[in-house]
mmCIF file of C-alpha atoms in Angstrom:
data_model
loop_
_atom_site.group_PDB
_atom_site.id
_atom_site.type_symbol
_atom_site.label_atom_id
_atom_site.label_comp_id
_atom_site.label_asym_id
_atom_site.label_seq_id
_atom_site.Cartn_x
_atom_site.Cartn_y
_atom_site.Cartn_z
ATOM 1 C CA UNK A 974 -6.984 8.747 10.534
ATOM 2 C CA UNK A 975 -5.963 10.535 7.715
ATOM 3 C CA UNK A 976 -7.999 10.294 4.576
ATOM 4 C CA UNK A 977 -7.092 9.984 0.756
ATOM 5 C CA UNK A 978 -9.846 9.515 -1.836
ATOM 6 C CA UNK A 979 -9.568 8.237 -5.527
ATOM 7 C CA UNK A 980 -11.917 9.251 -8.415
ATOM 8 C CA UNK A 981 -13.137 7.602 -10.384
ATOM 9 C CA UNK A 982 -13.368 4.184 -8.950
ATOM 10 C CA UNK A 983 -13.925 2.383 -11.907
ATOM 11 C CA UNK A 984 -13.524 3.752 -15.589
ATOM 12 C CA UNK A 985 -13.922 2.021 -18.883
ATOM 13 C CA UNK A 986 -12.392 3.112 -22.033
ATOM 14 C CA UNK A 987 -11.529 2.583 -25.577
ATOM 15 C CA UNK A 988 -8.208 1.497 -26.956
ATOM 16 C CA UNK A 989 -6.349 4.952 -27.411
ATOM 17 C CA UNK A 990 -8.259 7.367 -25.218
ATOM 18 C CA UNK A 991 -6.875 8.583 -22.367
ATOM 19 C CA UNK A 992 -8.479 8.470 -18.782
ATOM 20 C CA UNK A 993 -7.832 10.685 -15.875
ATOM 21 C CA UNK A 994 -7.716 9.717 -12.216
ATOM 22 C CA UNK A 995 -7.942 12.147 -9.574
ATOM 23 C CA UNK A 996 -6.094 11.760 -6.193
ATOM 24 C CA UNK A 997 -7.260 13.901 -3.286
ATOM 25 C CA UNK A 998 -6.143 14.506 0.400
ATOM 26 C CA UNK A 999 -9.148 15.285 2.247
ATOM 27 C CA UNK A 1000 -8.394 16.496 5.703
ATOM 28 C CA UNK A 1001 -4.413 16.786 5.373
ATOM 29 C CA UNK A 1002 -1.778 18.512 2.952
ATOM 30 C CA UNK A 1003 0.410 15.950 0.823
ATOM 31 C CA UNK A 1004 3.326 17.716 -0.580
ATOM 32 C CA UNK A 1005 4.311 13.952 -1.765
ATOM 33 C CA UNK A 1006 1.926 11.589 -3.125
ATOM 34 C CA UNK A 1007 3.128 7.862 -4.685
ATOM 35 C CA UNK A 1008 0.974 6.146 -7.355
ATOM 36 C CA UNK A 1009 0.904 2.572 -7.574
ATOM 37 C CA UNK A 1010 -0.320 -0.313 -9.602
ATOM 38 C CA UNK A 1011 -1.835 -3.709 -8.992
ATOM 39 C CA UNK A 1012 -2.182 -6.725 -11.852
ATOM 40 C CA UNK A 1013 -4.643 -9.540 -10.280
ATOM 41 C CA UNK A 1014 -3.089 -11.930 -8.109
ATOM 42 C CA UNK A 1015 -0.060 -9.922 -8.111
ATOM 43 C CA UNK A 1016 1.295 -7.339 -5.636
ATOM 44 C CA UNK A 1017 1.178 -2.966 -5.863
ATOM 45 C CA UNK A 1018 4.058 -1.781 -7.619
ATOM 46 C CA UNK A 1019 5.161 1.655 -7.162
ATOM 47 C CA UNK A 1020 4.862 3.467 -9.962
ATOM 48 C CA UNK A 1021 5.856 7.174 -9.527
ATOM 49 C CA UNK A 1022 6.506 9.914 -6.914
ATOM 50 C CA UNK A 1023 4.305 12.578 -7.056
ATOM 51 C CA UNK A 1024 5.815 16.244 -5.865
ATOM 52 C CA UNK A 1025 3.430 19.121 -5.256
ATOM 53 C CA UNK A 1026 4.782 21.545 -7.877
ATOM 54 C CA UNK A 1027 7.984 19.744 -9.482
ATOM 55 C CA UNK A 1028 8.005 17.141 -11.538
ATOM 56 C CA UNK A 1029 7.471 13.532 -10.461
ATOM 57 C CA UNK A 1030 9.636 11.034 -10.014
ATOM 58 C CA UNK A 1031 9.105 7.770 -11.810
ATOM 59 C CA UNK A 1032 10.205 4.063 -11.002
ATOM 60 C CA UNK A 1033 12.669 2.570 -13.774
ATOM 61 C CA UNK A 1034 9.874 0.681 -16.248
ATOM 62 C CA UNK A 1035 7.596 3.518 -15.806
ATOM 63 C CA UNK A 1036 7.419 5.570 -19.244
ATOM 64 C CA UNK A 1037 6.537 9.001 -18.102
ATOM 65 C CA UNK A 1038 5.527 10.232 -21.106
ATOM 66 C CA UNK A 1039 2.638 7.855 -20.889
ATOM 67 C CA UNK A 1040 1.855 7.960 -17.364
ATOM 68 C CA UNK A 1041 1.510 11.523 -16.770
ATOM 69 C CA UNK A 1042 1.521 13.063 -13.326
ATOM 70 C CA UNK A 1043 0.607 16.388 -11.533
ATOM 71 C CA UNK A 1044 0.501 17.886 -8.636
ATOM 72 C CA UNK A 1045 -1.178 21.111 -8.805
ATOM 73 C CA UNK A 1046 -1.967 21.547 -5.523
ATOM 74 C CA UNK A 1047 -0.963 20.430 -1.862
ATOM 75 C CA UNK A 1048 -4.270 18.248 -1.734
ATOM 76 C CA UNK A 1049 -4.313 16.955 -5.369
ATOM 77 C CA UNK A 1050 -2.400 14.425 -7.706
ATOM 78 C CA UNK A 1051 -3.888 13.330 -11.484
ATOM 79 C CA UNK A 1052 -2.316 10.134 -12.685
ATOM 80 C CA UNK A 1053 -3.512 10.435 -16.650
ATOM 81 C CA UNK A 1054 -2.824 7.153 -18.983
ATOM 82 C CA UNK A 1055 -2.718 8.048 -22.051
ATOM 83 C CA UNK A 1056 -3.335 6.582 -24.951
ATOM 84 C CA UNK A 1057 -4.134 3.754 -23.029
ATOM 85 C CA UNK A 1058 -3.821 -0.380 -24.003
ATOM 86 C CA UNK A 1059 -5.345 -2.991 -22.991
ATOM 87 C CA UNK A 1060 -2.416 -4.442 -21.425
ATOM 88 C CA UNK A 1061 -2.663 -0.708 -19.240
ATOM 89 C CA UNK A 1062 -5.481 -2.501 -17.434
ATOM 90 C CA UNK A 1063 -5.193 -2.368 -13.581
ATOM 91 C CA UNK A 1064 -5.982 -1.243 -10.368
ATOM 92 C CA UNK A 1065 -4.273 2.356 -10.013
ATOM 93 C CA UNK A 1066 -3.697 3.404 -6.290
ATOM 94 C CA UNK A 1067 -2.413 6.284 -4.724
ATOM 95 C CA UNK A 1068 -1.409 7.389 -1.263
ATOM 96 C CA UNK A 1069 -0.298 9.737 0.896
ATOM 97 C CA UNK A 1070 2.261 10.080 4.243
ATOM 98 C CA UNK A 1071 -0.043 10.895 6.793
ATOM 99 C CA UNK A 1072 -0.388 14.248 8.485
ATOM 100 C CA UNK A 1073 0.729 15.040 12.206
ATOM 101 C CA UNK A 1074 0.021 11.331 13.014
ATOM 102 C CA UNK A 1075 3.502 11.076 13.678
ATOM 103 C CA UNK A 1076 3.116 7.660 13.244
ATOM 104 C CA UNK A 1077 5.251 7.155 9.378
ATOM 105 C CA UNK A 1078 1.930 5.242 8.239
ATOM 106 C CA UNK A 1079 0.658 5.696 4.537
ATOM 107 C CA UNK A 1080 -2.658 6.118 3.521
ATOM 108 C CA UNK A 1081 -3.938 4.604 0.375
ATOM 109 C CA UNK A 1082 -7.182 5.506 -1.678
ATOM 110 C CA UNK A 1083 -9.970 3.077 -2.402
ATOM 111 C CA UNK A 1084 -8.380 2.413 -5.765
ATOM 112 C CA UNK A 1085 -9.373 3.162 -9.482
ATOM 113 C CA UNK A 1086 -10.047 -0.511 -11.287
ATOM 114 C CA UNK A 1087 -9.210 0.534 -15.371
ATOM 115 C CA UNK A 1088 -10.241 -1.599 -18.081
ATOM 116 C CA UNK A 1089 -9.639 -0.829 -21.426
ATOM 117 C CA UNK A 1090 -11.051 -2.279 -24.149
ATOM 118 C CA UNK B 568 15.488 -2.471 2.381
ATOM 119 C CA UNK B 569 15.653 -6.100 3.548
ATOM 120 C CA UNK B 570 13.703 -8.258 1.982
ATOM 121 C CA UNK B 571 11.148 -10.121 4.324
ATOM 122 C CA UNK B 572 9.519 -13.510 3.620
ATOM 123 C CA UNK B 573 5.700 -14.444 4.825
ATOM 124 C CA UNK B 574 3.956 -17.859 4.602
ATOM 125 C CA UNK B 575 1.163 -17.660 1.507
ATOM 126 C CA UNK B 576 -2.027 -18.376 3.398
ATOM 127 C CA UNK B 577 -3.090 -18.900 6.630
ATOM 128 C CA UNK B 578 -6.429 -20.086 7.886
ATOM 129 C CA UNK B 579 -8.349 -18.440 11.440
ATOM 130 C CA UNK B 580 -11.079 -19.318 13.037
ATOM 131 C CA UNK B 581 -13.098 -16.255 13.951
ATOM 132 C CA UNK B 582 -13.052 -15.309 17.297
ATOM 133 C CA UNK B 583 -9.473 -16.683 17.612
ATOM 134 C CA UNK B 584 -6.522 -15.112 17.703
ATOM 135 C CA UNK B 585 -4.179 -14.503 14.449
ATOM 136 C CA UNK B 586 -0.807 -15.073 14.187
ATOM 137 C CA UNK B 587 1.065 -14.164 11.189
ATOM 138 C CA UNK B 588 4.989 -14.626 10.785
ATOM 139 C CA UNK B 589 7.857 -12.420 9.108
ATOM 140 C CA UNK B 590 11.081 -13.013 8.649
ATOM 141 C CA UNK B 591 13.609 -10.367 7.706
ATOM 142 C CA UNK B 592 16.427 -11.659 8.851
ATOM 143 C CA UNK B 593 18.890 -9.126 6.900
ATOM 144 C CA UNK B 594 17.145 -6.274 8.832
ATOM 145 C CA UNK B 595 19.868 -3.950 9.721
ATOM 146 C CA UNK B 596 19.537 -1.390 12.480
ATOM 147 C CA UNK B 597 17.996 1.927 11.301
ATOM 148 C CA UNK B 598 15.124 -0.319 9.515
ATOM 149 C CA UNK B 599 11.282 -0.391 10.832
ATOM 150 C CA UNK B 600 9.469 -3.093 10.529
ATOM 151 C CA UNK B 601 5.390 -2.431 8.987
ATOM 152 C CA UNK B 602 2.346 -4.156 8.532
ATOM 153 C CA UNK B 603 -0.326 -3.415 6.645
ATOM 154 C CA UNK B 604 -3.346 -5.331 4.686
ATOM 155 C CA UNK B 605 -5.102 -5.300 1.192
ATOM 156 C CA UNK B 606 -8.640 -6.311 1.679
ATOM 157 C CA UNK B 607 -9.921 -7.462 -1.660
ATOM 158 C CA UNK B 608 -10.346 -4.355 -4.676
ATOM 159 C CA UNK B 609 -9.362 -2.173 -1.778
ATOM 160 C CA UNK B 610 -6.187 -0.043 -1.366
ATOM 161 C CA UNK B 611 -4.092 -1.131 1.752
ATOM 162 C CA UNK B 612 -4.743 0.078 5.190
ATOM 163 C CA UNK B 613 -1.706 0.647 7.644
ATOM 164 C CA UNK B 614 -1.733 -1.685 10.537
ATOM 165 C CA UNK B 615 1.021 -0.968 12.791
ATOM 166 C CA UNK B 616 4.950 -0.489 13.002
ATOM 167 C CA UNK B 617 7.546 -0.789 15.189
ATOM 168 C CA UNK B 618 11.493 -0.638 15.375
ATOM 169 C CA UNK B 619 12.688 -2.979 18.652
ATOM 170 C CA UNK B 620 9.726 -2.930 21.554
ATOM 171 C CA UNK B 621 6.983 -4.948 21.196
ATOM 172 C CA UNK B 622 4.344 -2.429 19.627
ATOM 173 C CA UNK B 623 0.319 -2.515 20.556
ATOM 174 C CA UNK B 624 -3.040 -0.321 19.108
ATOM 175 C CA UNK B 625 -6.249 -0.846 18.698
ATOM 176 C CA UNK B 626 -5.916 -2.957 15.613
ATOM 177 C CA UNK B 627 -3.358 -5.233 16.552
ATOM 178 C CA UNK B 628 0.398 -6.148 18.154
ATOM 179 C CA UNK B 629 3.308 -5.994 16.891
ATOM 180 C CA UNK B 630 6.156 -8.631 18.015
ATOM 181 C CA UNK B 631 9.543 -8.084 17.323
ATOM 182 C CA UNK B 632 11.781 -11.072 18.523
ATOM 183 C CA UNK B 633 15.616 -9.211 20.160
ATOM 184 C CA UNK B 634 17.393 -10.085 17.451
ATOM 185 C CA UNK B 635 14.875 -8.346 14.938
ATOM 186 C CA UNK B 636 15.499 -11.282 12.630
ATOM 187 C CA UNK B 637 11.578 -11.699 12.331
ATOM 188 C CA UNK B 638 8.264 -10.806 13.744
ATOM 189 C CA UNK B 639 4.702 -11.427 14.407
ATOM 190 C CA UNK B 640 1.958 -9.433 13.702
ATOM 191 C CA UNK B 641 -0.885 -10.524 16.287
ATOM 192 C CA UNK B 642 -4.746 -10.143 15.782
ATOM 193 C CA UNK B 643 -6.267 -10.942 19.174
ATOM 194 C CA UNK B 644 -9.828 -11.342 17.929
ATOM 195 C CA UNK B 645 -10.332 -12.207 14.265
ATOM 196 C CA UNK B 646 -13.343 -11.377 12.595
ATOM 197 C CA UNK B 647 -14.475 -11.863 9.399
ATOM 198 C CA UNK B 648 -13.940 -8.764 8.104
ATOM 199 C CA UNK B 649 -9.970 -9.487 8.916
ATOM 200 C CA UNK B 650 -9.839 -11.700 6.096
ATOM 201 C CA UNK B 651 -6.910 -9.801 3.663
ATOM 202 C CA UNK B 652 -3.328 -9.901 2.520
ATOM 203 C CA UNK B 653 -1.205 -8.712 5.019
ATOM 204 C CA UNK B 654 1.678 -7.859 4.113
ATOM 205 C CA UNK B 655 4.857 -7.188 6.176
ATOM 206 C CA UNK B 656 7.637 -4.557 4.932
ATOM 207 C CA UNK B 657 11.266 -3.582 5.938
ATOM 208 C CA UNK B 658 11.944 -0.121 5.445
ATOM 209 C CA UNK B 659 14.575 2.126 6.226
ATOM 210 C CA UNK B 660 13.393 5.299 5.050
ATOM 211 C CA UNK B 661 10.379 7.451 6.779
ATOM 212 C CA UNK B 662 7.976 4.733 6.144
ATOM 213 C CA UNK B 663 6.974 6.595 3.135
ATOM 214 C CA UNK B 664 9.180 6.362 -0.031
ATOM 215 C CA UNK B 665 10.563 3.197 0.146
ATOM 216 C CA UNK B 666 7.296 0.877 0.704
ATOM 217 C CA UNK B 667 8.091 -2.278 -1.415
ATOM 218 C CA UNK B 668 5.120 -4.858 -0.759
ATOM 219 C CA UNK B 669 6.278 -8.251 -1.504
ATOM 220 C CA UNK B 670 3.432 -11.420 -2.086
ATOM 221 C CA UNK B 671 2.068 -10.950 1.845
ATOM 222 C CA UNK B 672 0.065 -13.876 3.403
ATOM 223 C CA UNK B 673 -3.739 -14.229 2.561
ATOM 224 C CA UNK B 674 -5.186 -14.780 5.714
ATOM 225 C CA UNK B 675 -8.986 -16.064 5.349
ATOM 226 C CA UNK B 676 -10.801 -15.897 9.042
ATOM 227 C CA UNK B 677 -13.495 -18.632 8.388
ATOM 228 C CA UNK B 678 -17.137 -18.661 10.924
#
């Protein structure tokens, strides 16, 4: 199958930075990508719509100007946090449609685990 | 989308088949029916869909009862590396954009 791949997989950082995670298509083109988060114990939430060159789409709650998206490129979405909180602590996961599959599945990245301290 | 409801937990022996329930009974008629699991710190991995028919791969089958009112997602063979949420979602769009994952059921395959 189809596969998508997150970087970093875990990233630490301080109260204010901002942290970059990369999300990459590696044997397909994704002109849509969707970013998602996960609290423990609780379930993903979407987060945004990712569109290879316009701008993305965000779920009501979502504050774009602090989740910023792009989509340079047919095989790559950034989610950046910025200025990030402790409370912005998650699991960030991304994902894909799959390519000539055919079959409507999604594929998901491993996941980025953030902490911020 | 219609919402679908799944029992919490569920327990399998390994080596035994897996049975794990769905209920959407608001589906209407364009909507799919998808499975697909979280295994722990892991993003989720598609299982299987189907609309109507009774669905089958190599990870698992899909059964849809006529009135589409609920479903069963069936692993044959549970192993321990089953052990996940699954979670079961009504969608009516391509499968893509409109994936809302609800609780799911943990399902721990014990030896």
């Amino acid at each position: 199958g189809a596969v998508v791949s997150q970087h970093p997989s875990r990233v630490i950082c301080k109260s204010g930075t901002s942290v970059k995670i990369e999300c990459r298509s590696l044997d397909f083109q994704a002109t849509t990508m969707f970013w998602y988060r996960q609290f423990p114990k609780q379930s993903l939430m979407l987060m945004a719509t990712s569109n290879e060159g316009s701008k993305a789409t965000y779920e009501q709650g979502v504050e774009k100007d602090k989740f910023l998206i792009n989509h340079a490129s047919l095989t790559l979405s950034t989610l950046t946090v910025t200025s990030a909180h402790p409370e912005d602590s998650s699991f960030y996961i991304c994902s894909a449609p799959g390519g000539d599959s055919g079959h409507g599945e999604l594929f998901f990245g491993e996941g980025s685990r953030l902490t911020v301290l | 989308d219609a919402k679908t409801t799944q029992p919490t937990s569920m327990d399998c022996a390994e080596g035994r088949a897996a049975n794990l329930p769905c209920n959407h009974s608001t589906i209407s008629g364009n909507e799919y029916v998808y499975w697909y699991r979280q295994i722990h710190s892991q993003g989720p991995q598609y299982i299987i869909h189907g609309l109507k028919n009774n669905e089958t791969n190599e990870m698992a089958s899909l059964i849809i009862t006529e009135d589409r009112k609920s479903s069963t997602l069936i692993l044959p063979h549970a192993t321990l590396r089953d052990t996940a949420v699954y979670y079961c979602i009504v969608t009516s769009g391509s499968g893509y954009s409109t994936l809302t994952f609800g609780k799911g059921t943990m399902l721990l395959v014990s030896p």
